XYZ file of C-alpha atoms in Angstrom:
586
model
C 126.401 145.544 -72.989
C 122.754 145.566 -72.157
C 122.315 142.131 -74.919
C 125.079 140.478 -74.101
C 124.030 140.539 -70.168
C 120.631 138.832 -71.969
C 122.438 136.335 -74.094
C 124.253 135.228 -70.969
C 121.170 135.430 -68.941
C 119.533 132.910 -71.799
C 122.141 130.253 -71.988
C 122.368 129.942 -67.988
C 118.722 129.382 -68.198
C 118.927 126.723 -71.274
C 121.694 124.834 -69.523
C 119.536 124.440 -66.091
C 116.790 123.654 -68.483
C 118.639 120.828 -69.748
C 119.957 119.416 -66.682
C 116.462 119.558 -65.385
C 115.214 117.372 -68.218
C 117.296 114.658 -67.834
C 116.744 113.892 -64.036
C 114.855 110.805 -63.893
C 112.304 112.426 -61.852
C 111.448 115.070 -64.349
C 111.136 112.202 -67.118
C 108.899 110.265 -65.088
C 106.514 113.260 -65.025
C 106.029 113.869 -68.512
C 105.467 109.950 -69.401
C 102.789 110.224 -66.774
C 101.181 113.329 -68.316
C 101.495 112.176 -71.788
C 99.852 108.656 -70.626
C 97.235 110.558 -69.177
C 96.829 112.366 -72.196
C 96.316 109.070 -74.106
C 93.817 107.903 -71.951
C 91.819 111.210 -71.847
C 91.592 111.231 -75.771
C 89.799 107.668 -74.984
C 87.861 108.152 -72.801
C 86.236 110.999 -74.975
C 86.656 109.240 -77.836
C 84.096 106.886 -76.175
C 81.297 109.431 -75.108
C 81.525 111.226 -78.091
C 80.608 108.124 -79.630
C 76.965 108.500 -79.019
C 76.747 111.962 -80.397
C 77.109 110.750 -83.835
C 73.501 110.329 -85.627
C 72.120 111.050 -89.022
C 68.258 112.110 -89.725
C 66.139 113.222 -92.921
C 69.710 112.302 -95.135
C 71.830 115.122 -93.069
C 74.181 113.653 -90.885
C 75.856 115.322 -87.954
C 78.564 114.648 -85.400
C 78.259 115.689 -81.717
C 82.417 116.994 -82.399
C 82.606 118.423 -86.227
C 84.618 120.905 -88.014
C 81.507 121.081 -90.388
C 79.113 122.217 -87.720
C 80.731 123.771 -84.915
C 82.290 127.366 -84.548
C 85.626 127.712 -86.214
C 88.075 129.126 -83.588
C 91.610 128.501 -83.932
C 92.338 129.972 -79.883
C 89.721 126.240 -78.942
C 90.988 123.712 -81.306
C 92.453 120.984 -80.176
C 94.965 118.288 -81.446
C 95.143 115.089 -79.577
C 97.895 112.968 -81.345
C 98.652 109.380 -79.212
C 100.701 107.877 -82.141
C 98.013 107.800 -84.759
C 96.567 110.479 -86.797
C 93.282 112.179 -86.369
C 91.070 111.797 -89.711
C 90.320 115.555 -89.377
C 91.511 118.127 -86.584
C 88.324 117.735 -84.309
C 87.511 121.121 -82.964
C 84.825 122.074 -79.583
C 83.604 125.116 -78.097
C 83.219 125.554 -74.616
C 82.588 128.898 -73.166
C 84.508 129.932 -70.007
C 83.412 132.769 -68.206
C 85.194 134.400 -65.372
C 84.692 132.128 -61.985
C 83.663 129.564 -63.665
C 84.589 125.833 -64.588
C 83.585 123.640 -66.866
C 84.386 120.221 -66.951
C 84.473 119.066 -70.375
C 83.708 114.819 -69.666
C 80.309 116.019 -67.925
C 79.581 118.461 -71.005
C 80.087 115.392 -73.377
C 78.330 112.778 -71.391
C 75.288 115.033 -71.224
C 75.217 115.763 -74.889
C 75.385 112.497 -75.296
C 72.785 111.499 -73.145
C 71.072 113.887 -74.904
C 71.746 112.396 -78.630
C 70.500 109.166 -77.625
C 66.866 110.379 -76.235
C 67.019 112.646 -79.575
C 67.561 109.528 -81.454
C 64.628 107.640 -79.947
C 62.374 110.580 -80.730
C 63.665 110.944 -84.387
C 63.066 107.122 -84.741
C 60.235 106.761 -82.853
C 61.448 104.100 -81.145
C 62.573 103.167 -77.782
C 66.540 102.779 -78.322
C 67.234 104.523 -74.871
C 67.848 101.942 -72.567
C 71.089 99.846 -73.392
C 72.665 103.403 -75.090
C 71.881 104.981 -71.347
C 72.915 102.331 -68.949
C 76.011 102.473 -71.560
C 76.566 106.296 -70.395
C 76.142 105.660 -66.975
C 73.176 107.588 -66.724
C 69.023 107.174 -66.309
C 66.226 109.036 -68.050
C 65.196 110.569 -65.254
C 68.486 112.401 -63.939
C 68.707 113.924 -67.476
C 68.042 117.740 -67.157
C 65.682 118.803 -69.988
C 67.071 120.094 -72.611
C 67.055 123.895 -73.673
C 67.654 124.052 -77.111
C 65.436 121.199 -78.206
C 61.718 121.202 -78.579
C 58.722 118.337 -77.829
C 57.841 118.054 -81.148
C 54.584 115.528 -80.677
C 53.291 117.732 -78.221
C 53.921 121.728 -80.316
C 52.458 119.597 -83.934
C 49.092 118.829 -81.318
C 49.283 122.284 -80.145
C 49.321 123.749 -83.849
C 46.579 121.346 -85.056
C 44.251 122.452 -82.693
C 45.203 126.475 -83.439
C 44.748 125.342 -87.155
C 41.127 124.053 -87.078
C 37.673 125.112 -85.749
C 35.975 123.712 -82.911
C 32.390 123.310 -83.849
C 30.627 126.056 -85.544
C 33.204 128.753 -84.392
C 34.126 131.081 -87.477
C 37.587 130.826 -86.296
C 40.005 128.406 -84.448
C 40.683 129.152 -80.396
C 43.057 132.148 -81.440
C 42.593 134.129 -78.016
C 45.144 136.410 -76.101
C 46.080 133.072 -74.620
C 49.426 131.280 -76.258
C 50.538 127.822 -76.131
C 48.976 125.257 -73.443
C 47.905 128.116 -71.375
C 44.593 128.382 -73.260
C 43.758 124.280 -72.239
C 44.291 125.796 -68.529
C 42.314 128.470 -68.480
C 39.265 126.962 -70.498
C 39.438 125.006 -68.142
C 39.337 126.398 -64.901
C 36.786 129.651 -66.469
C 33.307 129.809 -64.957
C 30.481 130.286 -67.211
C 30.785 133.968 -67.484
C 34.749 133.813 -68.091
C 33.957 130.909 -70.382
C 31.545 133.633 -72.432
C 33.480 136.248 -72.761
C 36.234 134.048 -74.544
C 33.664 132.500 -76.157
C 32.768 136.557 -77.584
C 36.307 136.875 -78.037
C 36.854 133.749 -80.551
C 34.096 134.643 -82.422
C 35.133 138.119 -82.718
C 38.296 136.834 -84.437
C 41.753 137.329 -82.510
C 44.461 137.256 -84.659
C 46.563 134.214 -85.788
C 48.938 132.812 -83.355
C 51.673 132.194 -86.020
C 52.369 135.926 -86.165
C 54.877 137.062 -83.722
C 56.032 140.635 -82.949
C 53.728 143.995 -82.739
C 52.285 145.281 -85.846
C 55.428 147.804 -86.583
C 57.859 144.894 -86.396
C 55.692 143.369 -89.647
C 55.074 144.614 -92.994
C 51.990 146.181 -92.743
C 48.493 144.354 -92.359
C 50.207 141.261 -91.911
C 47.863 139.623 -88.650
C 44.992 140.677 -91.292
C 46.206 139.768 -94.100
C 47.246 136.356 -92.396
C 44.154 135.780 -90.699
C 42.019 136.524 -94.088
C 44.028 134.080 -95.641
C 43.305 131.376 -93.891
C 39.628 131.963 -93.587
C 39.729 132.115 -97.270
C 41.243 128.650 -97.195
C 39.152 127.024 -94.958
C 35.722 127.579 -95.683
C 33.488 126.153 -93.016
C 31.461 124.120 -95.859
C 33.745 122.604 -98.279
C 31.041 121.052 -99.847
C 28.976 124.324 -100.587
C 28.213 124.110 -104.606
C 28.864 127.604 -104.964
C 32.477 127.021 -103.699
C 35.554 126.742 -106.555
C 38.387 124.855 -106.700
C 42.340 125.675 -107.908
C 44.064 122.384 -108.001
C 48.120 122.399 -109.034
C 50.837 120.319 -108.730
C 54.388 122.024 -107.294
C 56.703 122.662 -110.314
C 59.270 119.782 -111.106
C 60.318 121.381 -114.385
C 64.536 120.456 -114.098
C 66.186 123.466 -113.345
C 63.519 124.748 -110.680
C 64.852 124.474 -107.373
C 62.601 124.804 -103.464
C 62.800 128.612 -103.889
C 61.223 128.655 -107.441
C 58.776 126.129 -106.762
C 57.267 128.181 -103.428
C 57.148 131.514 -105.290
C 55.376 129.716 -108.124
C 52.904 128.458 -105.142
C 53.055 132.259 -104.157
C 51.801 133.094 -107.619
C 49.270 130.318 -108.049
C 47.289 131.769 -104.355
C 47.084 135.550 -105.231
C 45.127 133.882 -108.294
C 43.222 131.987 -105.931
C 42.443 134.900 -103.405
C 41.646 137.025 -106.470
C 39.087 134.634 -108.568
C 37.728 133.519 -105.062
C 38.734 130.070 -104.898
C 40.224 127.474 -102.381
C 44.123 126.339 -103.277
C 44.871 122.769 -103.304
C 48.173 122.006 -103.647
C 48.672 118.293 -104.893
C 51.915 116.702 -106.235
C 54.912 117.888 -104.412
C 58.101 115.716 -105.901
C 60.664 116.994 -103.087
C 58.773 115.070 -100.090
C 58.809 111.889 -102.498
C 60.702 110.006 -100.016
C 61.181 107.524 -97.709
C 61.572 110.008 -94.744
C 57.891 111.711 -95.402
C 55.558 108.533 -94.198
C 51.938 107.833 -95.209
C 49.622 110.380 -96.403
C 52.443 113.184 -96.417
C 54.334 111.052 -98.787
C 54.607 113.203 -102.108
C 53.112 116.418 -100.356
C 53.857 119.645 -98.956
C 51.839 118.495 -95.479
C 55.064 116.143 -94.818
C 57.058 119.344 -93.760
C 54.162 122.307 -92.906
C 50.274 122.071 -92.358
C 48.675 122.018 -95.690
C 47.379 124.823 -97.497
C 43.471 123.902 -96.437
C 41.045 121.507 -94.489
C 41.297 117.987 -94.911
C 37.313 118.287 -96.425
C 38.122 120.871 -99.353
C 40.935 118.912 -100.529
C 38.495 115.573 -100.600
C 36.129 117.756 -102.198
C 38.598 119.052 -104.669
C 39.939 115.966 -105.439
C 36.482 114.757 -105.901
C 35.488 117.217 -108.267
C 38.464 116.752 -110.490
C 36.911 113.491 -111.384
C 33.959 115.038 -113.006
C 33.352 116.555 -116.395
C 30.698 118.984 -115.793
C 33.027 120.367 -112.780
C 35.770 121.744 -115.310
C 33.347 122.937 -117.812
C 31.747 125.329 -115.708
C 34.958 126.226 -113.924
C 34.132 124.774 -110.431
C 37.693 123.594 -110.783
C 40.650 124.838 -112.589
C 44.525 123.153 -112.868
C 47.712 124.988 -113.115
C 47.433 124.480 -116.747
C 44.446 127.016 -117.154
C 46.835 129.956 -116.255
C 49.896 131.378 -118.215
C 53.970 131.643 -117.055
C 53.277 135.127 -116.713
C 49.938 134.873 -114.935
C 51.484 132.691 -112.061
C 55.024 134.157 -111.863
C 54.342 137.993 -112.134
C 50.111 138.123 -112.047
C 48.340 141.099 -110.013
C 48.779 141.082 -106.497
C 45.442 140.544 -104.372
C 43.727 144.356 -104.177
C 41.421 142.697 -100.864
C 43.581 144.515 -98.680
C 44.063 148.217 -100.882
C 47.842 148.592 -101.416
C 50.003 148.694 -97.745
C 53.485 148.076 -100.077
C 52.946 151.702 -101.111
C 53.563 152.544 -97.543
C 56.146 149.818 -96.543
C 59.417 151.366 -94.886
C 62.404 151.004 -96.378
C 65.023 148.745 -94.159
C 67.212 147.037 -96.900
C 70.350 148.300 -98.579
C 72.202 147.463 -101.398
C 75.718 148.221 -102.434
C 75.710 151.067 -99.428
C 72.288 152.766 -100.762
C 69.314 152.470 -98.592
C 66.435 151.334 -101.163
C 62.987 153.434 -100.411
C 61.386 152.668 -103.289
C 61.361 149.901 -105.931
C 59.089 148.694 -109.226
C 57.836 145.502 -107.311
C 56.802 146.878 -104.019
C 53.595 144.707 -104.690
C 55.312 141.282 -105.094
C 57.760 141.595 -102.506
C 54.575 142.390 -99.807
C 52.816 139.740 -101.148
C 55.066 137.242 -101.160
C 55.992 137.538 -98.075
C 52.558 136.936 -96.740
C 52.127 134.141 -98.944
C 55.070 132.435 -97.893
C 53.711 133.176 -93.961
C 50.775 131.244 -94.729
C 51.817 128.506 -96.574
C 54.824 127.488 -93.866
C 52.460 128.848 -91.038
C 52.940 125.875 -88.827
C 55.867 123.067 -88.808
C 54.585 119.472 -89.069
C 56.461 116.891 -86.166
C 59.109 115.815 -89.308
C 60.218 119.417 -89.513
C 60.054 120.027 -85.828
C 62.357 117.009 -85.601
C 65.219 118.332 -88.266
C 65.093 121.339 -86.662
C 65.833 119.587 -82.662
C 68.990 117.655 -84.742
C 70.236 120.634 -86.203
C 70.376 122.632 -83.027
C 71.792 119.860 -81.072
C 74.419 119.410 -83.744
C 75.099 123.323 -83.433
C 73.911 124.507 -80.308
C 74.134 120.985 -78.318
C 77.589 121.375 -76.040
C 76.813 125.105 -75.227
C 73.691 124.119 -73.767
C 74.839 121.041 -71.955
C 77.993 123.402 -70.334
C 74.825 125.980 -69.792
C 72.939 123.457 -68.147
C 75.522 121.840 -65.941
C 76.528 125.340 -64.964
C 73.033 126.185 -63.257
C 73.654 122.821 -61.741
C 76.547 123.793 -59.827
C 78.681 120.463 -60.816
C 76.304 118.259 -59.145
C 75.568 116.346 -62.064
C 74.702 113.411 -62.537
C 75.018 112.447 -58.843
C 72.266 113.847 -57.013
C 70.088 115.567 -59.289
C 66.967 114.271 -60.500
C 64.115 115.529 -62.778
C 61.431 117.434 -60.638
C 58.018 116.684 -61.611
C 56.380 119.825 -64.001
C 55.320 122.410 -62.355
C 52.295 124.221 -63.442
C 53.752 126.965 -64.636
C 56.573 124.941 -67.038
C 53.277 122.974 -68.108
C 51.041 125.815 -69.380
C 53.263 129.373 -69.261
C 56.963 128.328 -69.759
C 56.122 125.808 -72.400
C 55.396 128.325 -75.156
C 58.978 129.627 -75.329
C 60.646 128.788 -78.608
C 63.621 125.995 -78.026
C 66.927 127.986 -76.974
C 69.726 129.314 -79.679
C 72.558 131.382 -78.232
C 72.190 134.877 -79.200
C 72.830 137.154 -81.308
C 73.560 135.436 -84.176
C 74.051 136.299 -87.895
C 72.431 134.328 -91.084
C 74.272 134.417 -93.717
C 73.391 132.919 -97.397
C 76.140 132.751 -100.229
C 74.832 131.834 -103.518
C 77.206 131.302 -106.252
C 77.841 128.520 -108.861
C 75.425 128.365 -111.811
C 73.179 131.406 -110.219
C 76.062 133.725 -112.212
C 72.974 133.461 -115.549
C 70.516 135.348 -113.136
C 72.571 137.730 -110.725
C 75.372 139.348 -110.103
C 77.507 136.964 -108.202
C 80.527 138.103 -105.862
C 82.642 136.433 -103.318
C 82.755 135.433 -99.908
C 84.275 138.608 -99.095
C 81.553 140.523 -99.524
C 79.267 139.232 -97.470
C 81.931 139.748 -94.746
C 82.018 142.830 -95.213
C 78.341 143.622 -94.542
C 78.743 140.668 -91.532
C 81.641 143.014 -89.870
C 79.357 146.296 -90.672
C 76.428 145.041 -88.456
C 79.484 144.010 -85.634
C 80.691 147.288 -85.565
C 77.195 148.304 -84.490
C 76.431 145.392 -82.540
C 79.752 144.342 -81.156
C 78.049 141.299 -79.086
C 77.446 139.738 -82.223
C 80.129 137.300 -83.158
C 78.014 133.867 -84.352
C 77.129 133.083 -87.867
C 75.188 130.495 -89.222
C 76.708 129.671 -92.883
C 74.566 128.227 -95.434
C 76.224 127.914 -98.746
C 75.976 125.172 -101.964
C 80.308 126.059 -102.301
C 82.673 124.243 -100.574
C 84.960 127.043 -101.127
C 82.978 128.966 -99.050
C 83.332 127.073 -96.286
C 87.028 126.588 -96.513
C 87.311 130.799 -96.673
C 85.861 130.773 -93.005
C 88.805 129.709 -91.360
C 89.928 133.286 -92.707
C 87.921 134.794 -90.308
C 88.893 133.405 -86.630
C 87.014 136.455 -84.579
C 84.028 134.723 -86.369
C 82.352 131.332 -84.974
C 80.921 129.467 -87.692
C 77.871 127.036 -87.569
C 76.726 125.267 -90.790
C 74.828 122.093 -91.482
C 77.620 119.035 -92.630
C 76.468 117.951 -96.218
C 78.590 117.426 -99.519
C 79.003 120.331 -101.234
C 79.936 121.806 -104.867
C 83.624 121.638 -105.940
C 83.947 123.402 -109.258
C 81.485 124.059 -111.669
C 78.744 122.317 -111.248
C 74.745 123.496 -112.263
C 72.348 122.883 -109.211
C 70.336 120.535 -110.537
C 73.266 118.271 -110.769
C 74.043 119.378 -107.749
C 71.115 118.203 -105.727
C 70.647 114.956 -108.119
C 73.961 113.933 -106.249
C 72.780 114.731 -102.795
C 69.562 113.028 -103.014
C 65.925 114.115 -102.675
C 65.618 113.664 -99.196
C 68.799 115.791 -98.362
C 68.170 118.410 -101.102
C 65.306 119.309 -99.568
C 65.902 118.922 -95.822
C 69.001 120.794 -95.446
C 67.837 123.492 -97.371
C 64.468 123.938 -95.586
C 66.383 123.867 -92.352
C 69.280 126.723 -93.317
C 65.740 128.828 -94.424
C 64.279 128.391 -91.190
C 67.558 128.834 -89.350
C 68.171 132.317 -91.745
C 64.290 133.413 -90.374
C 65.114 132.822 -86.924
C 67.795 135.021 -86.661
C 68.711 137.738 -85.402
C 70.139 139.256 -88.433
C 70.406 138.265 -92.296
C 73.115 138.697 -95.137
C 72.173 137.267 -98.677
C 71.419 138.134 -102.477
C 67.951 139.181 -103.197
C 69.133 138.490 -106.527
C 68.196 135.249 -105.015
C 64.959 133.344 -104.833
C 65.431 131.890 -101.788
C 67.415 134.980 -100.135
C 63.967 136.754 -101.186
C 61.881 134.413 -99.693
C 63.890 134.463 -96.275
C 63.606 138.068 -96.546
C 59.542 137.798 -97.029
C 59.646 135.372 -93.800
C 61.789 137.753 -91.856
C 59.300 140.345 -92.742
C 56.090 138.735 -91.533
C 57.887 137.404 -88.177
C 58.897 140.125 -86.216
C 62.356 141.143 -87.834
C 61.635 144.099 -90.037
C 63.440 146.568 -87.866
C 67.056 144.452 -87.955
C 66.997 145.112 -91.602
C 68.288 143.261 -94.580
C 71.965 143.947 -96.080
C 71.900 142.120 -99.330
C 74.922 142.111 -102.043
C 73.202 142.688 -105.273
C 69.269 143.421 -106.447
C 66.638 141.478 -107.274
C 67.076 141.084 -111.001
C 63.065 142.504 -111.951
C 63.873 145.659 -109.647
């Protein structure tokens, strides 16, 4: 009795339902929504417009499936009698009490993309794109998650040379601009004591964390390093010389060439000579300008001073210089004294001691045969990408605004109460943003996951396994850390990336570049992407993976080794490391 009551109760309701729908009244209101449908979709059609840029070969969209989160509960499907080239998907975070108003979130990330733009370019393109927008420079609020890259490359060159006959650079207690303030505002006896404390030798500034959140000696070990590399007389005739070109035998890809690097500086440290690094094919292109055409000082400070590498390069030039072994070439060492040499002994032997924080397969690994080379080169992998040069800084600002750019804007706009872009305008600095606030790394929403598939061709070296499984070591560290629900994907397999829509509970960030469909060996692979993109968009995803606040990968893997060593010597021993499979030498 009880259904058939319901079944009535359902056709009453279907008839009114009906009779409803064809009153003109009732028809008038849903042409008027779906109109203003229509002309929504246009209007953000037209902002989003200026989101769309491409830098360093890597193009991004301000709205992309390929770089925002994947989340089936925000996607939206705007169809106004023509189809969408690819369901367009944005996430915007609603909290409880709060509103956001998505044509304000899009005209500040766009506002936004166009100053980015003009930095990238180094022009000014600002103008006709902003009186376009509606908006001025000045009304723009600054923007969290990207970084003043001109001003943080001046900062690091003056943290990466001496000043005068100082034994080290200004490495005080002091971080950032802060140091400029106080050195200048000391009195003589202030200005002493720092003096005292320079020449004492503080530690390197590029070392973040305390010493238990490092492997161990790593602000020594650091800071010895770069003594060792920047003698303060390159020109002393005791002094020798290692000169080598980066490997560009086919087959060896970034990760390869920088533990071969690795390799060729515990030589260096150990027969007491200065690295040069010369010929480096991957920044042989049109996006690394000038001098850092062809060299490793296009995307981090070089190896040593500006005078030893004149002095090396002069020395090459002379006879009696590689007779008596004032200078020696890549080619005066062996495969197996570069790639598995002694590790430096300067320091004694801290891998003996290291703690164990990585498992594999579900066992925690305490002890392995190549304590040594893991330790070392993760220090050497420190040094060498110690500081970012402006180019780098720059791929990094377009990758986060690609990412990160509409949570920030609805971030921003939300401390701004709605008022924007009426009656808010840019403050001058303040002191304190100037010299304290300016230090603080550019924002990324936390926490977030790094995770680094490698398949294809990499089945000759390691044991390869699916997507799957890296899940399942992303959902272990959520079950622990239940906040955690962001991953940033980096991945040569297009399958990969079509598996994450798999996984809706998971939002998804990953740089939007062609990827491998198939079998297809990686050299062929990056031959069709380019130089320029084969090497930006994987140096980015490496820096991205170091940054965060947690890492999945394959130390079977090179490069999922080298993240590891970089994880290691920048704060992030204690999140640990759950790889897949083993290094293969282990």
């Amino acid at each position: 009795m009880e259904a058939e009551d319901v079944k009535g109760l359902e056709k009453i309701l279907s008839l009114r339902a009906l009779q409803m729908s064809s009153s003109f009244p009732c028809q008038i209101c849903v042409v008027g929504f779906l109109c203003g449908v229509c002309l929504t979709s246009l209007f953000l059609a037209a902002l989003t417009s200026f989101g769309t840029f491409e830098v360093g070969g890597i193009s991004f969209s301000s709205i992309s499936t390929a770089i925002l989160p994947w989340n089936s509960s925000s996607q939206i499907i705007i169809d106004c009698g023509s189809k969408p080239k690819a369901v367009e998907k944005h996430v915007l975070l609603q909290k409880k009490g709060e509103c956001c108003d998505i044509e304000k979130v899009l005209l500040l990330h766009s506002a936004w993309s166009v100053l980015l733009n003009g930095s990238v370019e180094g022009k000014d393109i600002e103008g006709d794109s902003l009186k376009n927008l509606g908006v001025s420079r000045s009304s723009i609020p600054k923007a969290p998650h990207l970084e003043n890259c001109k001003l943080r490359a001046e900062v690091n060159e003056r943290l990466d040379r001496r000043v005068g006959n100082e034994i080290f650079p200004p490495w005080t207690i002091w971080r950032g601009l802060l140091d400029n303030y106080s050195a200048a505002t000391m009195d003589e006896q202030l200005k002493h004591l720092r003096h005292q404390d320079i020449s004492e030798g503080a530690y390197p500034p590029w070392i973040v964390g305390s010493d238990e959140e490092n492997y161990p000696l790593t602000r020594k070990v650091q800071r010895d390093i770069w003594l060792h590399q920047h003698p303060q007389n390159c020109r002393d005739p005791q002094l020798k010389f290692l000169v080598a070109d980066w490997e560009r035998l086919p087959g060896f890809g970034i990760g390869a060439q920088i533990a071969g690097m690795c390799g060729l500086l515990a030589i260096a440290i150990t027969e007491k000579r200065v690295l040069v690094t010369n010929y480096y094919n991957r920044a042989d292109h049109d996006g690394c300008k000038g001098p850092s055409r062809s060299s490793w000082s296009c995307y981090f400070f070089p190896e040593t001073s500006q005078e030893c590498r004149d002095r090396a390069f002069e020395l090459m030039q002379q006879k009696e210089a590689w007779e008596t072994g004032t200078i020696m070439g890549k080619d005066n060492y062996t495969s197996k004294e570069i790639w598995s040499g002694r590790t430096p002994r300067d320091w004694g032997s801290p891998w003996s001691y290291l703690q164990p924080t990585t498992e594999i397969n579900g066992s925690f690994v305490a002890f392995h045969r190549k304590m040594d080379r893991r330790w070392w080169r993760a220090q050497a992998v420190r040094y060498l990408m110690r500081f970012q040069t402006e180019y780098t800084c720059q791929l990094m600002n377009v990758a986060r605004h690609a990412a990160f750019g509409r949570e920030a804007a609805e971030m921003v706009l939300t401390s701004y109460g709605g008022e924007w872009p009426k009656v808010v305008s840019r403050q001058p600095m303040s002191v304190l943003e100037k010299y304290v606030w300016s230090s603080h790394k550019p924002w990324i929403p936390r926490p977030i996951l790094s995770v680094h598939v490698r398949m294809g061709d990499k089945a000759c070296e390691m044991k390869v396994v699916g997507f799957e499984e890296y899940m399942n070591l992303a959902e272990r560290i959520r079950k622990r850390f239940p906040q955690l629900n962001r991953i940033w994907l980096s991945t040569e397999m297009q399958e990969v990336i079509n598996k994450t829509k798999l996984y809706p509970h998971w939002e998804f960030y990953f740089t939007k570049v062609k990827r491998q469909v198939g079998n297809m060996t990686m050299a062929v692979y990056e031959t069709s992407l380019g130089r320029k993109t084969s090497t930006n968009y994987p140096l980015v995803n490496f820096l991205m993976a170091s940054e965060a606040d947690f890492f999945v990968g394959a130390l079977g893997s090179t490069w999922c080794f080298l993240i590891d060593g970089m994880r290691n010597t920048g704060g992030r021993v204690m999140a640990g490391y759950l790889s897949v499979n083993k290094d293969r030498f282990w």
